[in-house]
Coordinates of C-alpha atoms and ligand atoms in Angstrom, one line a residue:
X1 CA 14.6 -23.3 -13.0
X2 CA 16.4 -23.2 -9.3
X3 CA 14.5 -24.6 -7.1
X4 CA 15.5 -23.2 -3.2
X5 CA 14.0 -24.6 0.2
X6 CA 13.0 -22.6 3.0
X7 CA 11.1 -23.0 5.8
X8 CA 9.1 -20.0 5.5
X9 CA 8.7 -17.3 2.3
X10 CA 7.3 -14.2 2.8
X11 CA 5.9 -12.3 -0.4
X12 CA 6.1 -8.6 -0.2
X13 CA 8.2 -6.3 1.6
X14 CA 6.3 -3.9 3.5
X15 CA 6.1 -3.5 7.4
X16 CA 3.9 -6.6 7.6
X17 CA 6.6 -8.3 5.7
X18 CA 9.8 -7.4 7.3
X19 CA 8.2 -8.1 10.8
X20 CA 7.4 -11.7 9.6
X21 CA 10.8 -11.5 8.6
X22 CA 12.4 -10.5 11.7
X23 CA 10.6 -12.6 14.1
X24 CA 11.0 -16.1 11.8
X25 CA 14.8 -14.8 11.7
X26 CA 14.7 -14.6 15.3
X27 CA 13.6 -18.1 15.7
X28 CA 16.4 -19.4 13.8
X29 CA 14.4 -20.4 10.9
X30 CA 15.3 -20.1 6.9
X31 CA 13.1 -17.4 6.2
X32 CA 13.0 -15.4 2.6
X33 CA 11.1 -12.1 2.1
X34 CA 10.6 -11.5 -2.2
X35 CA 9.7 -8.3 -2.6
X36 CA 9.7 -6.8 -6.5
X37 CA 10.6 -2.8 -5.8
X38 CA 12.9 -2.0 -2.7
X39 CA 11.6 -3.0 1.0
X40 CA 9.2 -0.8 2.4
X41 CA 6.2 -1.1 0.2
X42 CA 3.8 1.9 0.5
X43 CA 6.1 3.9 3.4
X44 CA 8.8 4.1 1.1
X45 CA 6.5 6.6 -0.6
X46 CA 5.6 8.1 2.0
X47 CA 7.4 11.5 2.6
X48 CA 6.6 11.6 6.3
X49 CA 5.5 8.9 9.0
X50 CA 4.2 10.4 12.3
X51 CA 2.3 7.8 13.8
X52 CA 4.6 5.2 14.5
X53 CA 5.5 4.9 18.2
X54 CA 9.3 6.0 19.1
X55 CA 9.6 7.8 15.7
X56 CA 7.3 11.3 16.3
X57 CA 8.8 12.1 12.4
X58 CA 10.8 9.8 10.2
X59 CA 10.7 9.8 6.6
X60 CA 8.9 6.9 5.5
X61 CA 12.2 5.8 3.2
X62 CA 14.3 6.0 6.4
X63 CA 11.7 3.9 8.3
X64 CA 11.6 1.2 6.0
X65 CA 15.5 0.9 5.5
X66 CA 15.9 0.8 9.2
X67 CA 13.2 -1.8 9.5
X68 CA 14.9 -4.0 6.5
X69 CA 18.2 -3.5 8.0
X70 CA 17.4 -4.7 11.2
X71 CA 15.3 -7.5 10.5
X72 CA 18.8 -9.0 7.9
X73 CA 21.0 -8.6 10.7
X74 CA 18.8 -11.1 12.2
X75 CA 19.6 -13.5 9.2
X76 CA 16.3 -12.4 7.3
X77 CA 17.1 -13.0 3.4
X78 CA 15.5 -10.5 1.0
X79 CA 15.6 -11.6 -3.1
X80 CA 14.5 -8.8 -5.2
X81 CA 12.1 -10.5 -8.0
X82 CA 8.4 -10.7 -8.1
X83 CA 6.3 -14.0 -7.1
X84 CA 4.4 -15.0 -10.1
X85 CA 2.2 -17.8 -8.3
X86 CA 1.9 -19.3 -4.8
X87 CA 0.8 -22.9 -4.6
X88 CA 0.5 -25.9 -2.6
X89 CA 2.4 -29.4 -3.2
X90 CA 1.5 -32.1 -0.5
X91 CA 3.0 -30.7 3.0
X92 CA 4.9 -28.0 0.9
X93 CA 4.2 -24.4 0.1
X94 CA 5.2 -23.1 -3.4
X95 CA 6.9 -20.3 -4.8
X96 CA 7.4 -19.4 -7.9
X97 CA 8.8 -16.2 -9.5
X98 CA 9.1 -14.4 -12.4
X99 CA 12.1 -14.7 -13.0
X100 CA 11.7 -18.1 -13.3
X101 CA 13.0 -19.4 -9.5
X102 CA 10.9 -22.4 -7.8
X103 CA 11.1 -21.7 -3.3
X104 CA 9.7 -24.6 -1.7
X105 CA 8.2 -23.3 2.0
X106 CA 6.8 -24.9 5.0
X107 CA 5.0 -21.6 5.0
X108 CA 4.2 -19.0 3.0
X109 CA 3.2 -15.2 4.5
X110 CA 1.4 -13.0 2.3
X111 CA 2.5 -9.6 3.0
X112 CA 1.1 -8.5 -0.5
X113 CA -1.0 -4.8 0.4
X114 CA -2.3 -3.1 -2.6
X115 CA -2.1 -1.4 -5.9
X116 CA -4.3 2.1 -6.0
X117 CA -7.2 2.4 -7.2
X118 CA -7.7 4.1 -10.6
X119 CA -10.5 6.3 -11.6
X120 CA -11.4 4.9 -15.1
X121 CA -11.8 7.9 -16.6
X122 CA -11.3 9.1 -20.0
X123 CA -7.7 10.3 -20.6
X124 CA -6.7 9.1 -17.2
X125 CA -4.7 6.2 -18.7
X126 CA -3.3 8.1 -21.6
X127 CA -2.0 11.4 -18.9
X128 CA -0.5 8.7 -16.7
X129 CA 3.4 10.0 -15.9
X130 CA 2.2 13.3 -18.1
X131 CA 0.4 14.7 -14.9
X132 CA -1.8 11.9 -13.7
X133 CA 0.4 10.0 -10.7
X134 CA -0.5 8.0 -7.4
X135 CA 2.3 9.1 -6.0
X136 CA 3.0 12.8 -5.0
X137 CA 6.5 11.8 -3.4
X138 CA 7.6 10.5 -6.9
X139 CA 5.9 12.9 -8.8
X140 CA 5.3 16.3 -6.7
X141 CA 7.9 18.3 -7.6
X142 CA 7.2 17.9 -11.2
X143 CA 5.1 20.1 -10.8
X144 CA 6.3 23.5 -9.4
X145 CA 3.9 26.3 -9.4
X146 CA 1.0 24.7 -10.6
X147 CA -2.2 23.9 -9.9
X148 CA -2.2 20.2 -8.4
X149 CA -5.4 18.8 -7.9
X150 CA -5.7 16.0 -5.5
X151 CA -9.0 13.3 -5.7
X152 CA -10.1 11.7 -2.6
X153 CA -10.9 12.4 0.6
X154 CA -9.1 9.5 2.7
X155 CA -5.6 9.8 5.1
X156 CA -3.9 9.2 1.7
X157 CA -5.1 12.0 -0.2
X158 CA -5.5 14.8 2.6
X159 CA -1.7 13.8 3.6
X160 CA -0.6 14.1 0.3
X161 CA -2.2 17.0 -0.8
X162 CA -0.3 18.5 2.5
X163 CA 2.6 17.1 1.1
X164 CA 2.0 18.4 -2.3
X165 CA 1.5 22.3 -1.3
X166 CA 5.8 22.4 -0.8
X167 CA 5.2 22.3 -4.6
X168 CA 2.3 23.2 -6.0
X169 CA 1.1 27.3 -6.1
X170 CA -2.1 25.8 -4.9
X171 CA -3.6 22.4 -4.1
X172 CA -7.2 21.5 -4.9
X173 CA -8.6 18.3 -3.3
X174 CA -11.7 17.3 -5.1
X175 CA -14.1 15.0 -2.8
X176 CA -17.2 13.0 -3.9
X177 CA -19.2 13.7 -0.6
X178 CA -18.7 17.0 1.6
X179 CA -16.8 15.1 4.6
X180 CA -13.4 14.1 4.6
X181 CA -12.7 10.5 6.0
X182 CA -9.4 11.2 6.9
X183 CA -8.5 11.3 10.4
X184 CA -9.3 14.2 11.9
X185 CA -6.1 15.6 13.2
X186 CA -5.0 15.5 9.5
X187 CA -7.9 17.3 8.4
X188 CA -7.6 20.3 10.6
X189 CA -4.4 20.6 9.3
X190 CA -5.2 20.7 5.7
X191 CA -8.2 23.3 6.8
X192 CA -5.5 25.7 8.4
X193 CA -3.5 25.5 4.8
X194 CA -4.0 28.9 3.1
X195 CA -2.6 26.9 0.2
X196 CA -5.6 23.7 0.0
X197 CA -9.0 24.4 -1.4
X198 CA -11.9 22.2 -1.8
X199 CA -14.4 21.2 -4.2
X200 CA -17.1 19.4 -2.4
X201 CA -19.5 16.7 -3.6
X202 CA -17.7 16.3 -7.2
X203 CA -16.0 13.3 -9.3
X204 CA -14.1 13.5 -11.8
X205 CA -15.3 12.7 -15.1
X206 CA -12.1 13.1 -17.8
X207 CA -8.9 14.0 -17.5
X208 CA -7.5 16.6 -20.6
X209 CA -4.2 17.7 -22.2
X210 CA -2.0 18.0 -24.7
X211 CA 1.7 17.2 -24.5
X212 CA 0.6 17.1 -20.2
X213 CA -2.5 17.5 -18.3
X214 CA -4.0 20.9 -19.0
X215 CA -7.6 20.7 -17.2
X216 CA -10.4 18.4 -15.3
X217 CA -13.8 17.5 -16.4
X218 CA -15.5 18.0 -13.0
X219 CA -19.1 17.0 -12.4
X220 CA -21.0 17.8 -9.0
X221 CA -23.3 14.7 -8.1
X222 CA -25.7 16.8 -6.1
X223 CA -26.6 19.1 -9.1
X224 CA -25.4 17.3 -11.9
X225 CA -23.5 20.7 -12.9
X226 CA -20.3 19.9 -15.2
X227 CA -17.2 22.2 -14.7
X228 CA -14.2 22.4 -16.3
X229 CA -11.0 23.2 -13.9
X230 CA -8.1 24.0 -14.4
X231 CA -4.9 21.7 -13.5
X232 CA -1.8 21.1 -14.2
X233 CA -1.6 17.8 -12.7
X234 CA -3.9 15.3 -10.9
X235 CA -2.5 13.3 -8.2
X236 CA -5.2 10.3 -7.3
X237 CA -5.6 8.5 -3.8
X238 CA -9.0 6.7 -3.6
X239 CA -8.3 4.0 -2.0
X240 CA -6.8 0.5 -3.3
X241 CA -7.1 -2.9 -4.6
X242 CA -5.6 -5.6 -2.4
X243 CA -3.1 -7.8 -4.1
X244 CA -4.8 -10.8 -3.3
X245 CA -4.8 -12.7 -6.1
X246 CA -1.3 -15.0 -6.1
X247 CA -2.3 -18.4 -4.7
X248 CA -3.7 -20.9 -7.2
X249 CA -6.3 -22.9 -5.0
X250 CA -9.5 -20.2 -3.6
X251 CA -8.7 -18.7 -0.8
X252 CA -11.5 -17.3 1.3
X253 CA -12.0 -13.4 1.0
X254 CA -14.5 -11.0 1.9
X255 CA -16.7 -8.9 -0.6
X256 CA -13.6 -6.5 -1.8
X257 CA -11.3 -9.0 -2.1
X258 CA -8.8 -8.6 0.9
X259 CA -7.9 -12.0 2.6
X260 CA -9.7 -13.1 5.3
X261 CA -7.8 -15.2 8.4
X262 CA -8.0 -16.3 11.8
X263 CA -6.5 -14.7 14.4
X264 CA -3.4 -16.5 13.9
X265 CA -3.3 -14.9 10.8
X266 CA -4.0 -18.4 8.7
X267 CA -5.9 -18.1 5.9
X268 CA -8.3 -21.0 4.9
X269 CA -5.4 -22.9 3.3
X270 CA -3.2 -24.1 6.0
X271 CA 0.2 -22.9 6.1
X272 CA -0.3 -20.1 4.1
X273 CA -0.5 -16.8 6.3
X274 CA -1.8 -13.4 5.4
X275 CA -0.4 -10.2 6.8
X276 CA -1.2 -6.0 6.6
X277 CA -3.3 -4.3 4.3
X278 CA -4.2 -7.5 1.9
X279 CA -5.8 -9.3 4.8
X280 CA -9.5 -8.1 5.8
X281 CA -9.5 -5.8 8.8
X282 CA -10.8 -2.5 9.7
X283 CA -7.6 -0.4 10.0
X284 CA -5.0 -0.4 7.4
X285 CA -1.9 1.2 9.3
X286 CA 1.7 0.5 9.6
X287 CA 1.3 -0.3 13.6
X288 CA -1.2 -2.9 12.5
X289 CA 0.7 -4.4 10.0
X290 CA 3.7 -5.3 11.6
X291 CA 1.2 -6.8 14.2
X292 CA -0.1 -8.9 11.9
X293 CA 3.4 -9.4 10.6
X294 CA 4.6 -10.4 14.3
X295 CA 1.6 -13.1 15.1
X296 CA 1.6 -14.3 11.2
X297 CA 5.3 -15.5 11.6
X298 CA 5.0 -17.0 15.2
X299 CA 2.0 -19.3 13.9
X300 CA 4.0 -20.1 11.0
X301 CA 6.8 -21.1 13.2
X302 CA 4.9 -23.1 15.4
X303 CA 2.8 -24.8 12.5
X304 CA 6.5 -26.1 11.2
X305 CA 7.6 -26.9 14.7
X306 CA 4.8 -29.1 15.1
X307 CA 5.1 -30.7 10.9
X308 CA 8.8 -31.5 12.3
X309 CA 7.3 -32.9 15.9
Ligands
LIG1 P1 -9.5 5.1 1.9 O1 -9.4 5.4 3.4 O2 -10.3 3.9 1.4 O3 -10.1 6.4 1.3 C1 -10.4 6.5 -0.1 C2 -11.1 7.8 -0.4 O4 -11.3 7.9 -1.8 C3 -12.4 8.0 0.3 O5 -12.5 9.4 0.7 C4 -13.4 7.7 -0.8 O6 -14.6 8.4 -0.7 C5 -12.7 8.1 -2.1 N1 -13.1 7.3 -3.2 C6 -13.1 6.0 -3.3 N2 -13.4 5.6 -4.6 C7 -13.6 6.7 -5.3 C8 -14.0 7.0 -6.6 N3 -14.2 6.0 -7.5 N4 -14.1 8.3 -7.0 C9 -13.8 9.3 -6.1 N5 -13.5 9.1 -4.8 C10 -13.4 7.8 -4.4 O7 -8.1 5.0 1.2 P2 -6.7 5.7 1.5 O8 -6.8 7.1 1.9 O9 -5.8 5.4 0.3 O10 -6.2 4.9 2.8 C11 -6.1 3.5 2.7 C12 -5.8 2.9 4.1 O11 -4.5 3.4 4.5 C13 -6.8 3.5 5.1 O12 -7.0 2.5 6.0 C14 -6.0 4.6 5.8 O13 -6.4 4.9 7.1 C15 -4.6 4.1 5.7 N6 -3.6 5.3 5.6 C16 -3.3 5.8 6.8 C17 -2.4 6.9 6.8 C18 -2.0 7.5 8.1 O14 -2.5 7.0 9.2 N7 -1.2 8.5 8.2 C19 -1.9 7.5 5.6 C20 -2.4 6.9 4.4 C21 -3.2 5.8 4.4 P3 -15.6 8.2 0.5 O15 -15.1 8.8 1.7 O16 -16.9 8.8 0.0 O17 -15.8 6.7 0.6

Protein backbone atom coordinates (compact mmCIF):
# COMPACT_ATOMS: atom_id res chain seq x y z
CA UNK A 1 0.00 0.00 0.00
CA UNK A 2 1.57 3.74 -1.14
CA UNK A 3 1.05 5.92 1.22
CA UNK A 4 1.11 9.78 -0.48
CA UNK A 5 0.92 13.22 1.60
CA UNK A 6 -0.95 16.13 0.67
CA UNK A 7 -2.07 18.95 2.22
CA UNK A 8 -5.53 18.77 1.05
CA UNK A 9 -7.64 15.67 -0.91
CA UNK A 10 -10.58 16.30 -2.43
CA UNK A 11 -12.98 13.26 -3.12
CA UNK A 12 -15.16 13.54 -6.18
CA UNK A 13 -14.81 15.47 -9.27
CA UNK A 14 -17.70 17.45 -9.96
CA UNK A 15 -17.95 21.39 -10.09
CA UNK A 16 -17.82 21.47 -6.28
CA UNK A 17 -14.69 19.47 -6.58
CA UNK A 18 -12.60 20.99 -9.23
CA UNK A 19 -13.29 24.53 -7.66
CA UNK A 20 -11.84 23.23 -4.36
CA UNK A 21 -9.27 22.14 -6.65
CA UNK A 22 -8.45 25.25 -8.34
CA UNK A 23 -8.54 27.58 -5.49
CA UNK A 24 -6.21 25.15 -3.05
CA UNK A 25 -3.92 25.03 -6.41
CA UNK A 26 -3.97 28.59 -6.46
CA UNK A 27 -2.69 28.90 -3.02
CA UNK A 28 0.13 26.90 -3.75
CA UNK A 29 -0.86 23.99 -1.79
CA UNK A 30 -0.51 19.99 -2.58
CA UNK A 31 -3.94 19.45 -3.47
CA UNK A 32 -5.44 15.95 -5.01
CA UNK A 33 -8.99 15.59 -6.44
CA UNK A 34 -9.91 11.42 -6.62
CA UNK A 35 -12.60 11.13 -8.65
CA UNK A 36 -13.68 7.29 -9.86
CA UNK A 37 -15.37 8.11 -13.56
CA UNK A 38 -13.94 11.14 -15.60
CA UNK A 39 -14.21 14.88 -13.92
CA UNK A 40 -17.42 16.40 -14.18
CA UNK A 41 -19.60 14.32 -12.13
CA UNK A 42 -23.42 14.76 -13.01
CA UNK A 43 -22.69 17.63 -15.95
CA UNK A 44 -20.77 15.29 -17.85
CA UNK A 45 -24.12 13.78 -18.41
CA UNK A 46 -25.69 16.42 -18.95
CA UNK A 47 -26.36 17.13 -22.74
CA UNK A 48 -26.82 20.79 -22.32
CA UNK A 49 -25.99 23.48 -19.47
CA UNK A 50 -27.71 26.80 -19.78
CA UNK A 51 -27.63 28.28 -16.52
CA UNK A 52 -24.11 28.85 -15.89
CA UNK A 53 -23.14 32.54 -16.12
CA UNK A 54 -20.75 33.39 -19.35
CA UNK A 55 -21.74 30.00 -21.04
CA UNK A 56 -25.72 30.78 -22.34
CA UNK A 57 -25.11 26.90 -23.94
CA UNK A 58 -22.25 24.58 -23.43
CA UNK A 59 -22.48 20.99 -23.38
CA UNK A 60 -22.22 19.78 -19.98
CA UNK A 61 -19.07 17.43 -21.22
CA UNK A 62 -17.36 20.56 -22.59
CA UNK A 63 -18.02 22.40 -19.33
CA UNK A 64 -16.57 20.08 -17.14
CA UNK A 65 -13.28 19.39 -19.36
CA UNK A 66 -12.76 23.13 -19.44
CA UNK A 67 -13.31 23.36 -15.78
CA UNK A 68 -10.77 20.22 -15.08
CA UNK A 69 -8.35 21.73 -17.48
CA UNK A 70 -8.13 24.90 -15.95
CA UNK A 71 -8.06 24.06 -12.50
CA UNK A 72 -4.52 21.41 -13.54
CA UNK A 73 -2.94 24.09 -15.11
CA UNK A 74 -3.08 25.62 -11.81
CA UNK A 75 -1.12 22.45 -10.47
CA UNK A 76 -4.42 20.71 -9.34
CA UNK A 77 -3.66 16.80 -9.40
CA UNK A 78 -6.48 14.44 -10.40
CA UNK A 79 -5.97 10.40 -9.64
CA UNK A 80 -8.56 8.36 -11.23
CA UNK A 81 -9.58 5.60 -8.48
CA UNK A 82 -12.34 5.54 -6.02
CA UNK A 83 -11.94 6.44 -2.09
CA UNK A 84 -12.97 3.48 -0.17
CA UNK A 85 -12.91 5.19 3.33
CA UNK A 86 -12.12 8.70 4.81
CA UNK A 87 -10.74 8.80 8.32
CA UNK A 88 -9.07 10.70 10.88
CA UNK A 89 -5.42 9.90 12.48
CA UNK A 90 -4.38 12.54 15.27
CA UNK A 91 -3.91 16.00 13.21
CA UNK A 92 -4.19 13.93 9.91
CA UNK A 93 -6.88 13.30 7.50
CA UNK A 94 -7.09 9.86 5.83
CA UNK A 95 -7.58 8.50 2.53
CA UNK A 96 -7.83 5.45 1.42
CA UNK A 97 -8.80 3.93 -1.97
CA UNK A 98 -9.74 1.13 -3.57
CA UNK A 99 -7.22 0.45 -5.28
CA UNK A 100 -5.42 0.01 -2.35
CA UNK A 101 -3.45 3.72 -2.05
CA UNK A 102 -3.23 5.38 1.69
CA UNK A 103 -3.31 9.84 1.09
CA UNK A 104 -2.57 11.39 4.29
CA UNK A 105 -4.36 15.20 4.16
CA UNK A 106 -4.41 18.17 6.38
CA UNK A 107 -7.76 18.32 4.86
CA UNK A 108 -10.16 16.41 3.26
CA UNK A 109 -13.18 18.11 0.91
CA UNK A 110 -16.00 16.05 0.27
CA UNK A 111 -17.25 16.81 -3.13
CA UNK A 112 -19.14 13.40 -3.17
CA UNK A 113 -23.04 14.53 -4.73
CA UNK A 114 -25.24 11.57 -5.35
CA UNK A 115 -26.26 8.38 -6.88
CA UNK A 116 -30.17 8.41 -8.29
CA UNK A 117 -32.67 7.32 -6.76
CA UNK A 118 -34.18 4.04 -7.86
CA UNK A 119 -37.88 3.21 -7.89
CA UNK A 120 -37.84 -0.33 -6.30
CA UNK A 121 -40.03 -1.75 -8.42
CA UNK A 122 -40.53 -5.10 -9.75
CA UNK A 123 -38.43 -5.73 -12.94
CA UNK A 124 -36.75 -2.38 -12.54
CA UNK A 125 -33.48 -4.11 -11.51
CA UNK A 126 -33.72 -6.92 -13.90
CA UNK A 127 -34.59 -4.11 -17.23
CA UNK A 128 -31.66 -2.12 -16.00
CA UNK A 129 -29.35 -1.37 -19.44
CA UNK A 130 -32.42 -3.37 -21.34
CA UNK A 131 -34.61 -0.11 -21.28
CA UNK A 132 -34.48 1.09 -17.71
CA UNK A 133 -31.50 3.90 -17.53
CA UNK A 134 -30.80 7.18 -15.29
CA UNK A 135 -29.27 8.59 -17.88
CA UNK A 136 -30.88 9.72 -21.17
CA UNK A 137 -27.45 11.14 -22.53
CA UNK A 138 -25.91 7.56 -22.28
CA UNK A 139 -28.84 5.82 -23.15
CA UNK A 140 -31.30 8.10 -25.45
CA UNK A 141 -30.50 7.23 -28.57
CA UNK A 142 -30.99 3.54 -27.87
CA UNK A 143 -33.95 4.10 -28.34
CA UNK A 144 -35.05 5.57 -31.79
CA UNK A 145 -38.72 5.76 -32.49
CA UNK A 146 -40.03 4.57 -29.42
CA UNK A 147 -42.05 5.32 -26.86
CA UNK A 148 -39.74 6.67 -23.92
CA UNK A 149 -41.34 7.21 -20.81
CA UNK A 150 -39.77 9.50 -18.41
CA UNK A 151 -40.74 9.27 -14.22
CA UNK A 152 -40.40 12.31 -12.25
CA UNK A 153 -41.43 15.58 -12.30
CA UNK A 154 -38.07 17.57 -11.08
CA UNK A 155 -35.49 19.82 -13.41
CA UNK A 156 -33.87 16.36 -14.08
CA UNK A 157 -36.66 14.60 -15.55
CA UNK A 158 -38.51 17.56 -17.43
CA UNK A 159 -34.87 18.47 -19.03
CA UNK A 160 -34.32 15.07 -20.00
CA UNK A 161 -37.39 14.12 -21.22
CA UNK A 162 -36.70 17.44 -23.59
CA UNK A 163 -33.66 15.95 -24.27
CA UNK A 164 -35.00 12.63 -24.95
CA UNK A 165 -37.70 13.78 -27.71
CA UNK A 166 -34.43 14.17 -30.47
CA UNK A 167 -34.95 10.37 -30.04
CA UNK A 168 -37.91 9.10 -29.02
CA UNK A 169 -41.37 9.17 -31.47
CA UNK A 170 -42.93 10.43 -28.31
CA UNK A 171 -41.93 11.11 -24.75
CA UNK A 172 -44.29 10.39 -21.85
CA UNK A 173 -43.32 11.89 -18.38
CA UNK A 174 -45.27 10.11 -15.74
CA UNK A 175 -45.65 12.40 -12.46
CA UNK A 176 -46.93 11.23 -8.95
CA UNK A 177 -48.81 14.61 -8.27
CA UNK A 178 -50.32 16.98 -11.06
CA UNK A 179 -47.59 19.81 -10.71
CA UNK A 180 -44.28 19.69 -11.99
CA UNK A 181 -41.38 20.98 -9.60
CA UNK A 182 -39.18 21.81 -12.11
CA UNK A 183 -38.42 25.30 -12.69
CA UNK A 184 -40.82 26.91 -14.50
CA UNK A 185 -39.06 28.19 -17.55
CA UNK A 186 -38.23 24.49 -18.18
CA UNK A 187 -41.75 23.50 -17.85
CA UNK A 188 -43.22 25.85 -20.38
CA UNK A 189 -40.90 24.46 -22.57
CA UNK A 190 -41.78 20.90 -22.19
CA UNK A 191 -45.67 22.18 -22.45
CA UNK A 192 -44.98 23.79 -25.93
CA UNK A 193 -43.40 20.11 -27.12
CA UNK A 194 -45.95 18.58 -29.48
CA UNK A 195 -43.80 15.59 -28.82
CA UNK A 196 -44.13 15.25 -24.43
CA UNK A 197 -47.31 14.05 -22.98
CA UNK A 198 -48.28 13.59 -19.40
CA UNK A 199 -49.80 11.18 -17.17
CA UNK A 200 -50.71 12.96 -14.01
CA UNK A 201 -50.97 11.78 -10.43
CA UNK A 202 -49.45 8.12 -11.27
CA UNK A 203 -46.34 5.90 -10.01
CA UNK A 204 -45.08 3.33 -11.40
CA UNK A 205 -45.67 0.06 -10.08
CA UNK A 206 -43.59 -2.72 -12.40
CA UNK A 207 -41.54 -2.49 -15.11
CA UNK A 208 -42.19 -5.54 -18.05
CA UNK A 209 -40.31 -7.10 -20.92
CA UNK A 210 -38.84 -9.67 -22.57
CA UNK A 211 -35.50 -9.57 -24.19
CA UNK A 212 -36.11 -5.25 -23.36
CA UNK A 213 -38.68 -3.28 -21.71
CA UNK A 214 -41.95 -3.81 -23.53
CA UNK A 215 -44.60 -1.99 -21.12
CA UNK A 216 -45.28 -0.07 -17.57
CA UNK A 217 -47.50 -1.17 -14.84
CA UNK A 218 -48.99 2.33 -14.05
CA UNK A 219 -51.20 2.94 -11.07
CA UNK A 220 -53.10 6.48 -10.45
CA UNK A 221 -52.94 7.26 -6.66
CA UNK A 222 -56.02 9.38 -6.79
CA UNK A 223 -58.29 6.49 -8.09
CA UNK A 224 -56.35 3.66 -7.42
CA UNK A 225 -56.96 2.72 -11.30
CA UNK A 226 -54.02 0.27 -12.68
CA UNK A 227 -52.97 0.83 -16.37
CA UNK A 228 -50.83 -0.81 -18.43
CA UNK A 229 -48.65 1.49 -20.95
CA UNK A 230 -46.97 0.98 -23.41
CA UNK A 231 -43.00 1.70 -23.53
CA UNK A 232 -40.18 0.89 -24.98
CA UNK A 233 -37.89 2.31 -22.47
CA UNK A 234 -38.17 4.08 -19.03
CA UNK A 235 -35.74 6.64 -18.28
CA UNK A 236 -35.92 7.51 -14.23
CA UNK A 237 -35.02 10.95 -12.48
CA UNK A 238 -36.58 11.12 -8.96
CA UNK A 239 -34.29 12.65 -7.29
CA UNK A 240 -30.97 11.18 -5.46
CA UNK A 241 -29.23 9.67 -2.63
CA UNK A 242 -26.30 11.77 -1.38
CA UNK A 243 -23.07 9.94 -1.16
CA UNK A 244 -22.53 10.64 2.18
CA UNK A 245 -21.50 7.75 3.65
CA UNK A 246 -17.32 7.62 3.36
CA UNK A 247 -15.99 8.91 6.68
CA UNK A 248 -15.63 6.35 9.47
CA UNK A 249 -16.34 8.50 12.67
CA UNK A 250 -20.43 10.10 12.52
CA UNK A 251 -20.64 12.92 10.93
CA UNK A 252 -23.69 15.15 11.54
CA UNK A 253 -26.40 15.02 8.80
CA UNK A 254 -29.83 16.05 8.40
CA UNK A 255 -32.96 13.72 8.12
CA UNK A 256 -31.99 12.55 4.24
CA UNK A 257 -28.76 12.07 4.81
CA UNK A 258 -26.89 15.04 3.00
CA UNK A 259 -24.02 16.62 5.19
CA UNK A 260 -24.58 19.32 7.21
CA UNK A 261 -21.66 22.23 7.74
CA UNK A 262 -21.04 25.58 8.82
CA UNK A 263 -20.70 28.22 6.67
CA UNK A 264 -17.17 27.58 6.13
CA UNK A 265 -18.24 24.55 4.81
CA UNK A 266 -16.68 22.33 7.94
CA UNK A 267 -18.51 19.62 8.82
CA UNK A 268 -18.65 18.52 12.52
CA UNK A 269 -15.29 16.84 12.30
CA UNK A 270 -12.76 19.37 11.88
CA UNK A 271 -10.71 19.45 8.86
CA UNK A 272 -12.99 17.59 6.89
CA UNK A 273 -15.08 19.93 4.51
CA UNK A 274 -18.19 19.22 2.53
CA UNK A 275 -19.01 20.66 -0.83
CA UNK A 276 -22.24 20.64 -3.64
CA UNK A 277 -25.02 18.46 -3.68
CA UNK A 278 -23.84 16.00 -0.72
CA UNK A 279 -23.90 18.87 1.82
CA UNK A 280 -27.50 19.92 3.15
CA UNK A 281 -28.83 23.09 1.37
CA UNK A 282 -31.78 24.12 -0.46
CA UNK A 283 -30.50 24.42 -4.04
CA UNK A 284 -28.60 21.76 -5.69
CA UNK A 285 -27.01 23.66 -8.82
CA UNK A 286 -23.76 23.82 -10.49
CA UNK A 287 -23.43 27.77 -9.48
CA UNK A 288 -23.80 26.64 -5.96
CA UNK A 289 -21.50 24.04 -6.00
CA UNK A 290 -18.58 25.58 -7.09
CA UNK A 291 -19.48 28.19 -4.32
CA UNK A 292 -19.33 25.84 -1.90
CA UNK A 293 -16.33 24.36 -3.71
CA UNK A 294 -14.64 28.02 -3.54
CA UNK A 295 -15.28 28.81 0.38
CA UNK A 296 -14.72 24.88 1.28
CA UNK A 297 -11.09 25.14 -0.02
CA UNK A 298 -10.27 28.69 1.38
CA UNK A 299 -11.22 27.31 5.07
CA UNK A 300 -9.31 24.41 4.41
CA UNK A 301 -6.37 26.49 3.52
CA UNK A 302 -6.52 28.62 6.30
CA UNK A 303 -7.25 25.77 8.87
CA UNK A 304 -3.62 24.33 7.57
CA UNK A 305 -2.10 27.71 7.59
CA UNK A 306 -2.89 28.09 11.07
CA UNK A 307 -1.93 23.85 12.03
CA UNK A 308 1.52 25.17 10.49
CA UNK A 309 1.37 28.68 12.49
P1 LIG B 1 -35.80 16.59 -7.38
O1 LIG B 1 -35.80 18.04 -7.64
O2 LIG B 1 -35.66 16.07 -5.99
O3 LIG B 1 -37.12 16.00 -8.03
C1 LIG B 1 -37.43 14.65 -7.90
C2 LIG B 1 -38.77 14.41 -8.59
O4 LIG B 1 -39.07 13.00 -8.52
C3 LIG B 1 -39.92 15.14 -7.91
O5 LIG B 1 -40.82 15.61 -8.88
C4 LIG B 1 -40.55 14.06 -7.03
O6 LIG B 1 -41.92 14.22 -6.90
C5 LIG B 1 -40.29 12.80 -7.85
N1 LIG B 1 -40.14 11.62 -7.00
C6 LIG B 1 -39.33 11.48 -5.92
N2 LIG B 1 -39.42 10.23 -5.43
C7 LIG B 1 -40.30 9.58 -6.21
C8 LIG B 1 -40.81 8.25 -6.23
N3 LIG B 1 -40.42 7.35 -5.35
N4 LIG B 1 -41.69 7.93 -7.20
C9 LIG B 1 -42.08 8.84 -8.12
N5 LIG B 1 -41.64 10.10 -8.17
C10 LIG B 1 -40.77 10.46 -7.21
O7 LIG B 1 -34.65 15.81 -8.19
P2 LIG B 1 -33.91 16.13 -9.60
O8 LIG B 1 -34.86 16.56 -10.62
O9 LIG B 1 -33.05 14.94 -9.86
O10 LIG B 1 -32.97 17.35 -9.23
C11 LIG B 1 -32.02 17.22 -8.18
C12 LIG B 1 -31.41 18.58 -7.91
O11 LIG B 1 -30.62 18.98 -9.02
C13 LIG B 1 -32.47 19.67 -7.73
O12 LIG B 1 -32.05 20.56 -6.73
C14 LIG B 1 -32.54 20.33 -9.07
O13 LIG B 1 -32.94 21.69 -9.01
C15 LIG B 1 -31.10 20.20 -9.55
N6 LIG B 1 -31.06 20.17 -11.03
C16 LIG B 1 -31.06 21.35 -11.67
C17 LIG B 1 -31.06 21.40 -13.06
C18 LIG B 1 -31.07 22.73 -13.73
O14 LIG B 1 -31.11 23.74 -13.06
N7 LIG B 1 -31.02 22.84 -15.02
C19 LIG B 1 -31.08 20.21 -13.80
C20 LIG B 1 -31.10 19.01 -13.11
C21 LIG B 1 -31.12 19.00 -11.71
P3 LIG B 1 -42.55 15.42 -6.03
O15 LIG B 1 -42.44 16.64 -6.90
O16 LIG B 1 -43.94 14.97 -5.79
O17 LIG B 1 -41.72 15.49 -4.78
Amino acid sequence: MAEKNYDIVIVGGGPGGITAGLYGARANREVVMIEKYLPGGQIANTEEVEDYPGFEHISGAELAMKMSEHAQKFGLEVVSDEVAEVYTDGADRMVSTASGDLYRAKAVILATGGSPNKLSVPGEEEFTGKGVSYCAICDGAFFKDEIIAVVGGGDAAVEEAIFLTKFGRKVIVIHRRDKLRAQKIIQERAFKNPKIEFIWDSVVESVNGDDKVRSLGLKNVKTGEKSSLEAGAVFVFIGFVPNSNLVREPLEKDAGGYILTDDRMETSIKGIYACGDVRSQLVRQITNAVGDGTTAAVAAEKYIEEMEA
